[in-house]
């Protein structure tokens, strides 16, 4: 459902993403790992149509993000880095706005809003301005916004960043529960998150894919953080 | 069109969700009232019309319009919500239009709230209400043109102060280019064509024309094309540098 082909992004002389290729099928949860500045967010920004790639293609459910942006964006839920939101609104008003833009209306809209509010546990802060909420709640508002239209493709940029251990656990559970009928890509630099939720892991550094395989294959090589360090600082490791 | 309206609605409710709208409206009305009654010598003229009031608009808008327009895109950039907006199924044109419409409607609400002026003058005498209506329409068009310009200038920066100052300066040039001071100065060395086009680009020229009670096609076309050109420039700017 997600196809990325030789995706490349250059900012001036700097090549931030260097010819990345991968596909994600329905039912897969792809963990996107890498040190800071590796090109994870840039790849996601290109995949979701925010940034135009310098070269290469990204397709969502068969729709090219550049030539058919509307069709592609309709199939897509996206949590950008830092979970930006219109913070002067309350979660209730904000989700209502996103649902409107997503083309939901009437009873369907009310039902979907109620469902996501329950899924990410927003009920107690529903009528407080988002700017007054804690980091954890803000992140959950961002998640609710991304899944409100029950998209086939979900792209989450650091979905558990800033959450406490309990909230992290809940978000991971939520992601797992949605995984069955979606294609999900999430970026993280928490290594155990990959083992906890992902069916597949890609490690990138300096814009290149250095590892593409199952979390099991990754952990079979030794303790995760050591393997990660070896891969991202050392030579290219053959993908399994 | 549907998306444009949804976004405009959100924006407009955003204005009123914070004290910003109320503070703005308060100062807008206070300033308009104070300047009209105490500075323009409104009572001393002994004429029942709103001409001194409308003559103030191009000058007051120099401060008030950038205050509305500066945040339009600069804030989206700064807070990162532009990334959210641009990855929703809404086209760039719809987004630019929606945010502009909200700002224009807001300036329209502020303008409508000056109705006590109109009541006062009708209480004091028998003004030509047709002229007053035309002037209100003219002022609304002027606000629209200036807001579109401000929207474009807000799109080129993520700093609201820079957006404010840029919009103020360009607005000042567009108002001043119609004053006798500038026109006489230009006449000394420039051919008539230049002087005339300078005058025809001025906010002042078009406001004066409409303020005399006649809504000329020329003036409406001027503001309509100003709005269209600035919004198009805004779309292009955002497309080129969304992320930076």
Short mmCIF file of C-alpha atoms in Angstrom, two decimals:
data_model
loop_
_atom_site.label_atom_id
_atom_site.label_comp_id
_atom_site.label_asym_id
_atom_site.label_seq_id
_atom_site.Cartn_x
_atom_site.Cartn_y
_atom_site.Cartn_z
CA UNK A 1 0.00 0.00 0.00
CA UNK A 2 3.05 2.22 0.41
CA UNK A 3 5.59 2.15 -2.38
CA UNK A 4 8.72 4.22 -2.21
CA UNK A 5 11.09 4.12 -5.14
CA UNK A 6 14.56 5.66 -5.18
CA UNK A 7 13.28 8.56 -3.11
CA UNK A 8 15.91 11.27 -2.86
CA UNK A 9 15.96 14.71 -1.28
CA UNK A 10 18.69 17.28 -1.58
CA UNK A 11 18.80 20.58 0.28
CA UNK A 12 21.34 22.51 -1.72
CA UNK A 13 24.52 20.42 -1.80
CA UNK A 14 23.31 18.25 1.08
CA UNK A 15 21.78 14.88 0.22
CA UNK A 16 19.49 14.17 3.17
CA UNK A 17 17.72 11.16 1.71
CA UNK A 18 19.68 9.06 -0.71
CA UNK A 19 17.71 6.85 -3.07
CA UNK A 20 15.56 5.00 -0.55
CA UNK A 21 13.38 2.17 -1.80
CA UNK A 22 10.89 0.08 0.15
CA UNK A 23 7.29 -1.05 0.16
CA UNK A 24 4.90 -1.62 3.01
CA UNK A 25 2.01 -4.06 2.65
CA UNK A 26 -1.29 -4.18 4.46
CA UNK A 27 -0.87 -5.66 7.94
CA UNK A 28 2.73 -4.54 8.22
CA UNK A 29 4.04 -2.13 10.85
CA UNK A 30 7.31 -0.72 9.66
CA UNK A 31 9.63 0.79 12.26
CA UNK A 32 11.82 3.48 10.84
CA UNK A 33 14.99 3.73 12.90
CA UNK A 34 18.00 5.90 12.73
CA UNK A 35 20.06 8.47 14.59
CA UNK A 36 18.89 12.09 14.63
CA UNK A 37 19.36 13.73 11.26
CA UNK A 38 19.35 10.40 9.43
CA UNK A 39 16.53 11.47 7.11
CA UNK A 40 13.58 9.75 8.80
CA UNK A 41 11.37 12.82 9.02
CA UNK A 42 12.36 14.04 5.58
CA UNK A 43 11.38 10.67 4.09
CA UNK A 44 8.02 10.87 5.86
CA UNK A 45 7.48 14.43 4.69
CA UNK A 46 8.00 13.32 1.11
CA UNK A 47 5.82 10.26 1.52
CA UNK A 48 2.95 12.42 2.82
CA UNK A 49 3.31 15.05 0.12
CA UNK A 50 4.57 17.90 2.27
CA UNK A 51 7.96 18.03 0.61
CA UNK A 52 8.54 17.44 -3.07
CA UNK A 53 11.29 14.86 -3.64
CA UNK A 54 14.35 15.80 -5.65
CA UNK A 55 14.07 12.44 -7.39
CA UNK A 56 12.11 9.22 -7.06
CA UNK A 57 8.49 8.34 -6.44
CA UNK A 58 6.18 7.74 -3.51
CA UNK A 59 2.80 6.04 -3.96
CA UNK A 60 -0.01 5.54 -1.51
CA UNK A 61 -2.57 2.87 -2.45
CA UNK A 62 -1.37 3.21 -6.02
CA UNK A 63 -1.76 7.01 -6.15
CA UNK A 64 1.38 8.98 -6.83
CA UNK A 65 1.69 11.63 -4.13
CA UNK A 66 2.87 14.21 -6.65
CA UNK A 67 0.57 13.65 -9.59
CA UNK A 68 -2.55 12.59 -7.64
CA UNK A 69 -2.07 14.32 -4.29
CA UNK A 70 -5.77 14.50 -3.36
CA UNK A 71 -6.50 10.80 -3.87
CA UNK A 72 -3.30 9.85 -2.05
CA UNK A 73 -3.91 12.21 0.88
CA UNK A 74 -7.44 10.92 1.37
CA UNK A 75 -6.06 7.43 2.04
CA UNK A 76 -3.50 8.73 4.44
CA UNK A 77 -3.36 9.58 8.14
CA UNK A 78 -0.30 11.50 9.27
CA UNK A 79 1.10 12.53 12.61
CA UNK A 80 3.84 15.08 11.84
CA UNK A 81 6.90 15.42 14.05
CA UNK A 82 6.06 17.21 17.29
CA UNK A 83 2.30 16.70 16.74
CA UNK A 84 1.45 20.25 15.61
CA UNK A 85 -2.17 21.33 16.13
CA UNK A 86 -4.24 24.50 16.20
CA UNK A 87 -3.63 24.98 19.89
CA UNK A 88 -6.23 27.67 20.49
CA UNK A 89 -8.94 25.11 19.73
CA UNK A 90 -10.27 22.44 22.07
CA UNK A 91 -9.73 18.79 21.05
CA UNK A 92 -13.48 18.56 20.37
CA UNK A 93 -13.48 21.52 17.97
CA UNK A 94 -10.20 20.45 16.42
CA UNK A 95 -11.32 16.88 15.70
CA UNK A 96 -14.58 18.23 14.33
CA UNK A 97 -12.63 20.44 11.93
CA UNK A 98 -10.36 17.60 10.78
CA UNK A 99 -13.40 15.33 10.33
CA UNK A 100 -15.06 18.02 8.17
CA UNK A 101 -11.98 18.33 5.97
CA UNK A 102 -11.84 14.54 5.75
CA UNK A 103 -15.36 14.61 4.33
CA UNK A 104 -17.12 12.99 7.29
CA UNK A 105 -20.53 14.31 8.22
CA UNK A 106 -23.64 13.67 10.27
CA UNK A 107 -23.90 10.47 12.29
CA UNK A 108 -20.75 8.96 10.77
CA UNK A 109 -18.76 11.97 11.87
CA UNK A 110 -20.13 11.88 15.42
CA UNK A 111 -19.49 8.15 15.65
CA UNK A 112 -15.92 8.42 14.37
CA UNK A 113 -15.08 11.29 16.73
CA UNK A 114 -16.54 9.37 19.67
CA UNK A 115 -14.57 6.27 18.64
CA UNK A 116 -11.17 7.96 18.38
CA UNK A 117 -11.73 9.94 21.58
CA UNK A 118 -12.27 6.62 23.30
CA UNK A 119 -9.32 4.96 21.57
CA UNK A 120 -6.80 7.56 22.68
CA UNK A 121 -8.54 8.46 25.96
CA UNK A 122 -9.23 12.12 25.37
CA UNK A 123 -12.61 12.33 27.10
CA UNK A 124 -11.44 14.20 30.20
CA UNK A 125 -9.74 17.04 28.25
CA UNK A 126 -12.16 17.29 25.36
CA UNK A 127 -13.19 20.87 26.14
CA UNK A 128 -9.88 22.39 27.22
CA UNK A 129 -7.81 24.42 24.77
CA UNK A 130 -5.07 22.20 23.32
CA UNK A 131 -2.38 24.69 24.37
CA UNK A 132 -3.18 24.00 28.03
CA UNK A 133 -2.75 20.23 27.68
CA UNK A 134 0.27 18.19 28.70
CA UNK A 135 2.70 16.87 26.10
CA UNK A 136 1.16 13.41 26.35
CA UNK A 137 -2.35 14.67 25.65
CA UNK A 138 -1.14 16.83 22.77
CA UNK A 139 0.47 13.79 21.20
CA UNK A 140 -2.78 11.86 21.62
CA UNK A 141 -4.76 14.67 19.99
CA UNK A 142 -2.33 14.36 17.07
CA UNK A 143 -2.90 10.61 16.93
CA UNK A 144 -6.69 11.02 17.07
CA UNK A 145 -6.49 13.47 14.20
CA UNK A 146 -4.46 10.99 12.13
CA UNK A 147 -6.85 8.05 12.55
CA UNK A 148 -10.20 9.85 12.50
CA UNK A 149 -11.05 8.76 8.96
CA UNK A 150 -9.81 5.21 9.56
CA UNK A 151 -7.13 5.53 6.85
CA UNK A 152 -5.61 2.62 5.01
CA UNK A 153 -2.14 4.08 5.41
CA UNK A 154 -0.85 5.56 8.63
CA UNK A 155 2.39 7.52 8.92
CA UNK A 156 3.46 8.39 12.45
CA UNK A 157 6.54 10.48 13.16
CA UNK A 158 7.67 9.61 16.69
CA UNK A 159 4.22 8.74 18.02
CA UNK A 160 5.38 7.95 21.57
CA UNK A 161 7.83 10.81 22.02
CA UNK A 162 7.17 12.62 25.29
CA UNK A 163 4.77 10.04 26.67
CA UNK A 164 5.21 8.38 30.03
CA UNK A 165 5.71 4.58 30.15
CA UNK A 166 1.99 3.88 30.66
CA UNK A 167 0.98 6.12 27.78
CA UNK A 168 3.66 4.56 25.59
CA UNK A 169 2.25 1.16 26.37
CA UNK A 170 -1.27 2.29 25.45
CA UNK A 171 -0.22 3.91 22.20
CA UNK A 172 1.70 0.78 21.20
CA UNK A 173 -1.32 -1.31 21.97
CA UNK A 174 -3.46 1.01 19.88
CA UNK A 175 -1.05 0.74 16.96
CA UNK A 176 -0.99 -3.06 17.23
CA UNK A 177 -4.78 -3.20 17.33
CA UNK A 178 -5.04 -1.17 14.12
CA UNK A 179 -2.26 -3.01 12.33
CA UNK A 180 -4.36 -5.81 10.90
CA UNK A 181 -6.01 -3.83 8.12
CA UNK A 182 -3.60 -0.95 7.62
CA UNK A 183 -0.11 -0.28 6.41
CA UNK A 184 1.70 1.63 9.14
CA UNK A 185 5.05 3.39 9.13
CA UNK A 186 6.37 4.83 12.34
CA UNK A 187 9.65 6.46 13.15
CA UNK A 188 11.29 6.15 16.52
CA UNK A 189 14.62 6.10 18.17
CA UNK A 190 13.44 3.89 20.98
CA UNK A 191 14.80 0.49 20.08
CA UNK A 192 12.51 -1.63 22.22
CA UNK A 193 9.54 0.00 20.52
CA UNK A 194 10.51 -1.81 17.35
CA UNK A 195 10.37 -5.17 19.09
CA UNK A 196 7.14 -4.23 20.80
CA UNK A 197 5.06 -3.14 17.81
CA UNK A 198 6.83 -3.54 14.50
CA UNK A 199 6.72 -6.46 12.13
CA UNK A 200 9.64 -5.03 10.22
CA UNK A 201 12.48 -2.62 10.84
CA UNK A 202 14.44 -0.34 8.55
CA UNK A 203 17.53 1.39 9.84
CA UNK A 204 18.73 4.44 7.98
CA UNK A 205 21.69 6.70 8.55
CA UNK A 206 22.92 9.57 6.41
CA UNK A 207 19.95 9.06 4.12
CA UNK A 208 20.75 5.44 3.19
CA UNK A 209 18.97 2.22 4.13
CA UNK A 210 21.44 0.13 6.14
CA UNK A 211 19.17 -2.62 7.40
CA UNK A 212 15.81 -3.95 6.29
CA UNK A 213 14.45 -6.99 8.06
CA UNK A 214 12.41 -8.33 10.93
CA UNK A 215 13.02 -7.16 14.50
CA UNK A 216 13.88 -10.78 15.31
CA UNK A 217 16.64 -10.78 12.71
CA UNK A 218 17.91 -7.58 14.26
CA UNK A 219 17.93 -8.81 17.83
CA UNK A 220 19.47 -12.12 16.76
CA UNK A 221 22.67 -10.19 16.17
CA UNK A 222 23.03 -9.25 19.80
CA UNK A 223 21.81 -6.57 22.17
CA UNK A 224 19.74 -4.05 20.21
CA UNK A 225 21.58 -0.86 21.06
CA UNK A 226 24.93 -2.42 20.22
CA UNK A 227 23.65 -3.69 16.90
CA UNK A 228 22.14 -0.27 16.19
CA UNK A 229 25.41 1.47 16.94
CA UNK A 230 27.37 -0.94 14.82
CA UNK A 231 25.04 -0.55 11.87
CA UNK A 232 24.68 3.24 11.97
CA UNK A 233 28.33 4.01 12.55
CA UNK A 234 30.02 1.13 10.82
CA UNK A 235 29.85 -0.38 7.37
CA UNK A 236 26.82 -1.44 5.46
CA UNK A 237 25.38 -4.68 6.74
CA UNK A 238 23.77 -7.11 4.36
CA UNK A 239 20.03 -7.06 4.75
CA UNK A 240 18.47 -10.31 5.78
CA UNK B 1 -15.24 25.28 -2.36
CA UNK B 2 -16.46 23.14 0.54
CA UNK B 3 -12.95 22.88 1.97
CA UNK B 4 -12.45 26.62 1.61
CA UNK B 5 -15.52 27.28 3.68
CA UNK B 6 -14.60 24.70 6.37
CA UNK B 7 -11.19 26.30 6.73
CA UNK B 8 -12.59 29.84 6.76
CA UNK B 9 -15.01 28.83 9.49
CA UNK B 10 -12.21 27.37 11.59
CA UNK B 11 -10.04 30.42 11.12
CA UNK B 12 -12.81 32.81 12.01
CA UNK B 13 -13.69 30.89 15.16
CA UNK B 14 -9.95 30.88 15.89
CA UNK B 15 -9.98 34.68 16.01
CA UNK B 16 -12.66 34.65 18.65
CA UNK B 17 -11.21 31.75 20.64
CA UNK B 18 -8.50 34.05 22.00
CA UNK B 19 -8.71 37.63 23.30
CA UNK B 20 -7.00 38.77 20.08
CA UNK B 21 -10.26 39.44 18.26
CA UNK B 22 -11.79 41.39 21.12
CA UNK B 23 -8.68 43.48 21.74
CA UNK B 24 -8.46 44.20 18.04
CA UNK B 25 -12.13 45.15 17.71
CA UNK B 26 -11.93 47.37 20.78
CA UNK B 27 -8.96 49.34 19.48
CA UNK B 28 -10.34 49.47 15.97
CA UNK B 29 -13.59 51.03 17.13
CA UNK B 30 -11.99 53.25 19.76
CA UNK B 31 -9.46 54.59 17.27
CA UNK B 32 -12.03 55.13 14.52
CA UNK B 33 -14.36 56.97 16.89
CA UNK B 34 -11.72 59.05 18.58
CA UNK B 35 -10.01 60.17 15.39
CA UNK B 36 -13.26 60.94 13.62
CA UNK B 37 -14.78 63.03 16.37
CA UNK B 38 -11.72 64.68 17.89
CA UNK B 39 -9.09 64.91 15.19
CA UNK B 40 -10.87 65.49 11.90
CA UNK B 41 -12.99 68.33 13.27
CA UNK B 42 -16.12 66.37 12.51
CA UNK B 43 -18.54 68.57 14.49
CA UNK B 44 -16.96 71.85 13.41
CA UNK B 45 -17.64 71.09 9.77
CA UNK B 46 -21.36 71.20 10.42
CA UNK B 47 -22.03 68.80 7.54
CA UNK B 48 -24.05 65.64 8.06
CA UNK B 49 -21.95 63.06 6.27
CA UNK B 50 -19.27 60.47 7.09
CA UNK B 51 -16.59 61.75 4.77
CA UNK B 52 -13.99 62.51 7.47
CA UNK B 53 -14.58 59.03 8.88
CA UNK B 54 -14.00 57.24 5.58
CA UNK B 55 -11.04 59.47 4.71
CA UNK B 56 -9.33 57.97 7.74
CA UNK B 57 -9.71 54.38 6.58
CA UNK B 58 -6.77 54.10 4.19
CA UNK B 59 -4.51 55.49 6.91
CA UNK B 60 -5.87 53.46 9.79
CA UNK B 61 -5.81 50.28 7.71
CA UNK B 62 -2.07 50.77 7.42
CA UNK B 63 -1.81 49.60 11.03
CA UNK B 64 -4.93 47.55 11.45
CA UNK B 65 -4.78 45.33 8.37
CA UNK B 66 -1.19 44.11 8.88
CA UNK B 67 -2.22 43.27 12.45
CA UNK B 68 -4.79 40.84 11.05
CA UNK B 69 -2.79 39.51 8.12
CA UNK B 70 0.62 39.06 9.72
CA UNK B 71 -0.31 35.82 11.44
CA UNK B 72 -2.12 34.23 8.49
CA UNK B 73 0.76 32.10 7.18
CA UNK B 74 3.68 33.13 9.38
CA UNK B 75 2.01 31.47 12.34
CA UNK B 76 1.22 28.27 10.42
CA UNK B 77 4.88 28.04 9.55
CA UNK B 78 6.13 28.80 13.03
CA UNK B 79 3.84 26.35 14.83
CA UNK B 80 4.30 23.64 12.21
CA UNK B 81 0.58 23.35 11.51
CA UNK B 82 1.36 24.13 7.89
CA UNK B 83 2.63 20.54 7.63
CA UNK B 84 -0.67 19.29 8.94
CA UNK B 85 -2.71 21.51 6.64
CA UNK B 86 -0.67 20.66 3.54
CA UNK B 87 -1.01 16.92 4.10
CA UNK B 88 -4.79 17.07 4.50
CA UNK B 89 -6.82 16.57 1.33
CA UNK B 90 -7.17 20.28 0.70
CA UNK B 91 -5.52 22.07 -2.20
CA UNK B 92 -3.17 24.98 -1.72
CA UNK B 93 -5.57 27.29 -3.54
CA UNK B 94 -8.45 26.30 -1.27
CA UNK B 95 -6.30 26.84 1.81
CA UNK B 96 -5.09 30.28 0.73
CA UNK B 97 -8.61 31.30 -0.19
CA UNK B 98 -10.09 29.99 3.07
CA UNK B 99 -7.68 31.83 5.29
CA UNK B 100 -8.02 35.01 3.27
CA UNK B 101 -11.82 34.87 3.37
CA UNK B 102 -11.79 34.47 7.15
CA UNK B 103 -9.56 37.53 7.52
CA UNK B 104 -11.72 39.52 5.13
CA UNK B 105 -14.91 38.54 6.93
CA UNK B 106 -13.31 39.53 10.21
CA UNK B 107 -12.42 42.96 8.85
CA UNK B 108 -16.00 43.16 7.57
CA UNK B 109 -17.33 42.46 11.06
CA UNK B 110 -15.11 45.23 12.45
CA UNK B 111 -16.39 47.57 9.77
CA UNK B 112 -20.04 46.69 10.47
CA UNK B 113 -19.51 47.44 14.14
CA UNK B 114 -18.91 51.08 13.26
CA UNK B 115 -22.68 51.37 12.68
CA UNK B 116 -23.07 53.81 15.61
CA UNK B 117 -21.30 56.32 13.35
CA UNK B 118 -23.99 55.91 10.79
CA UNK B 119 -26.69 56.22 13.47
CA UNK B 120 -25.06 59.34 14.87
CA UNK B 121 -24.94 61.11 11.56
CA UNK B 122 -28.54 60.17 10.81
CA UNK B 123 -29.55 61.49 14.20
CA UNK B 124 -27.73 64.78 13.65
CA UNK B 125 -28.97 65.45 10.14
CA UNK B 126 -30.08 63.95 6.88
CA UNK B 127 -27.01 62.48 5.18
CA UNK B 128 -27.01 60.82 1.77
CA UNK B 129 -27.18 57.20 2.86
CA UNK B 130 -26.39 56.02 -0.66
CA UNK B 131 -23.00 57.68 -0.47
CA UNK B 132 -22.43 56.16 2.95
CA UNK B 133 -23.28 52.68 1.66
CA UNK B 134 -20.94 53.13 -1.30
CA UNK B 135 -18.19 54.25 1.06
CA UNK B 136 -18.70 51.22 3.25
CA UNK B 137 -18.41 48.96 0.20
CA UNK B 138 -15.31 50.85 -0.87
CA UNK B 139 -13.73 50.47 2.53
CA UNK B 140 -14.51 46.75 2.53
CA UNK B 141 -12.91 46.35 -0.91
CA UNK B 142 -9.87 48.28 0.24
CA UNK B 143 -9.56 46.01 3.28
CA UNK B 144 -9.81 42.96 0.99
CA UNK B 145 -7.09 44.18 -1.35
CA UNK B 146 -4.81 45.08 1.49
CA UNK B 147 -5.46 41.79 3.31
CA UNK B 148 -4.64 39.79 0.18
CA UNK B 149 -1.36 41.68 -0.04
CA UNK B 150 -0.72 41.00 3.65
CA UNK B 151 -1.55 37.34 3.20
CA UNK B 152 1.08 37.06 0.46
CA UNK B 153 3.69 38.88 2.54
CA UNK B 154 2.88 36.71 5.54
CA UNK B 155 3.61 33.63 3.43
CA UNK B 156 7.20 34.60 2.76
CA UNK B 157 8.30 34.58 6.41
CA UNK B 158 7.74 32.69 9.63
CA UNK B 159 8.24 35.84 11.64
CA UNK B 160 5.05 37.79 12.31
CA UNK B 161 6.88 41.05 13.04
CA UNK B 162 8.59 40.93 9.65
CA UNK B 163 5.24 40.20 8.02
CA UNK B 164 3.70 43.19 9.81
CA UNK B 165 6.46 45.62 8.84
CA UNK B 166 6.58 44.46 5.20
CA UNK B 167 2.82 44.79 4.85
CA UNK B 168 2.87 48.19 6.49
CA UNK B 169 5.64 49.50 4.22
CA UNK B 170 4.13 48.22 0.97
CA UNK B 171 0.73 49.53 2.08
CA UNK B 172 2.22 52.91 2.89
CA UNK B 173 3.77 53.10 -0.58
CA UNK B 174 0.43 52.21 -2.16
CA UNK B 175 -1.41 54.89 -0.18
CA UNK B 176 1.24 57.57 -0.60
CA UNK B 177 1.52 57.03 -4.34
CA UNK B 178 -1.82 58.82 -4.64
CA UNK B 179 -1.02 61.87 -2.54
CA UNK B 180 -0.38 65.22 -4.27
CA UNK B 181 3.04 65.30 -2.65
CA UNK B 182 4.22 62.21 -4.48
CA UNK B 183 2.33 62.91 -7.70
CA UNK B 184 3.67 66.48 -8.02
CA UNK B 185 7.15 65.27 -7.29
CA UNK B 186 6.89 62.56 -9.94
CA UNK B 187 5.46 65.00 -12.47
CA UNK B 188 8.70 66.98 -12.44
CA UNK B 189 10.68 64.31 -14.21
CA UNK B 190 8.37 61.45 -15.18
CA UNK B 191 6.10 61.37 -18.22
CA UNK B 192 2.33 61.59 -17.69
CA UNK B 193 1.90 57.87 -18.28
CA UNK B 194 4.02 57.07 -15.24
CA UNK B 195 2.28 59.65 -13.08
CA UNK B 196 -1.12 58.36 -14.11
CA UNK B 197 -0.27 54.75 -13.48
CA UNK B 198 1.24 55.73 -10.14
CA UNK B 199 -2.03 57.36 -9.26
CA UNK B 200 -4.10 54.46 -10.51
CA UNK B 201 -2.18 52.05 -8.27
CA UNK B 202 -2.95 54.05 -5.19
CA UNK B 203 -5.42 52.95 -2.57
CA UNK B 204 -6.23 56.60 -2.02
CA UNK B 205 -7.38 57.26 -5.57
CA UNK B 206 -9.81 54.38 -5.52
CA UNK B 207 -11.08 55.13 -2.04
CA UNK B 208 -11.72 58.77 -3.00
CA UNK B 209 -13.56 57.71 -6.13
CA UNK B 210 -15.80 55.36 -4.19
CA UNK B 211 -16.13 57.82 -1.30
CA UNK B 212 -17.82 60.31 -3.58
CA UNK B 213 -20.67 57.87 -3.87
CA UNK B 214 -19.81 56.31 -7.20
CA UNK B 215 -18.56 52.74 -7.33
CA UNK B 216 -16.59 52.80 -10.53
CA UNK B 217 -15.94 49.61 -12.46
CA UNK B 218 -12.34 50.72 -12.61
CA UNK B 219 -11.96 50.71 -8.85
CA UNK B 220 -13.76 47.42 -8.35
CA UNK B 221 -11.58 45.89 -11.06
CA UNK B 222 -8.50 47.32 -9.37
CA UNK B 223 -9.26 45.72 -6.02
CA UNK B 224 -10.46 42.45 -7.57
CA UNK B 225 -7.29 42.09 -9.60
CA UNK B 226 -5.15 43.08 -6.62
CA UNK B 227 -6.80 40.32 -4.56
CA UNK B 228 -6.45 37.75 -7.35
CA UNK B 229 -2.81 38.62 -8.04
CA UNK B 230 -1.77 38.61 -4.38
CA UNK B 231 -3.52 35.33 -3.61
CA UNK B 232 -1.93 33.72 -6.67
CA UNK B 233 1.46 34.99 -5.51
CA UNK B 234 0.69 33.56 -2.08
CA UNK B 235 -0.04 30.11 -3.54
CA UNK B 236 3.17 30.14 -5.57
CA UNK B 237 5.24 31.28 -2.58
CA UNK B 238 3.83 28.58 -0.32
CA UNK B 239 4.35 25.92 -2.94
CA UNK B 240 7.99 26.91 -3.36
CA UNK B 241 8.90 27.22 0.29
CA UNK B 242 6.42 25.34 2.43
CA UNK B 243 8.94 23.80 4.74
CA UNK B 244 11.55 26.47 5.18
#
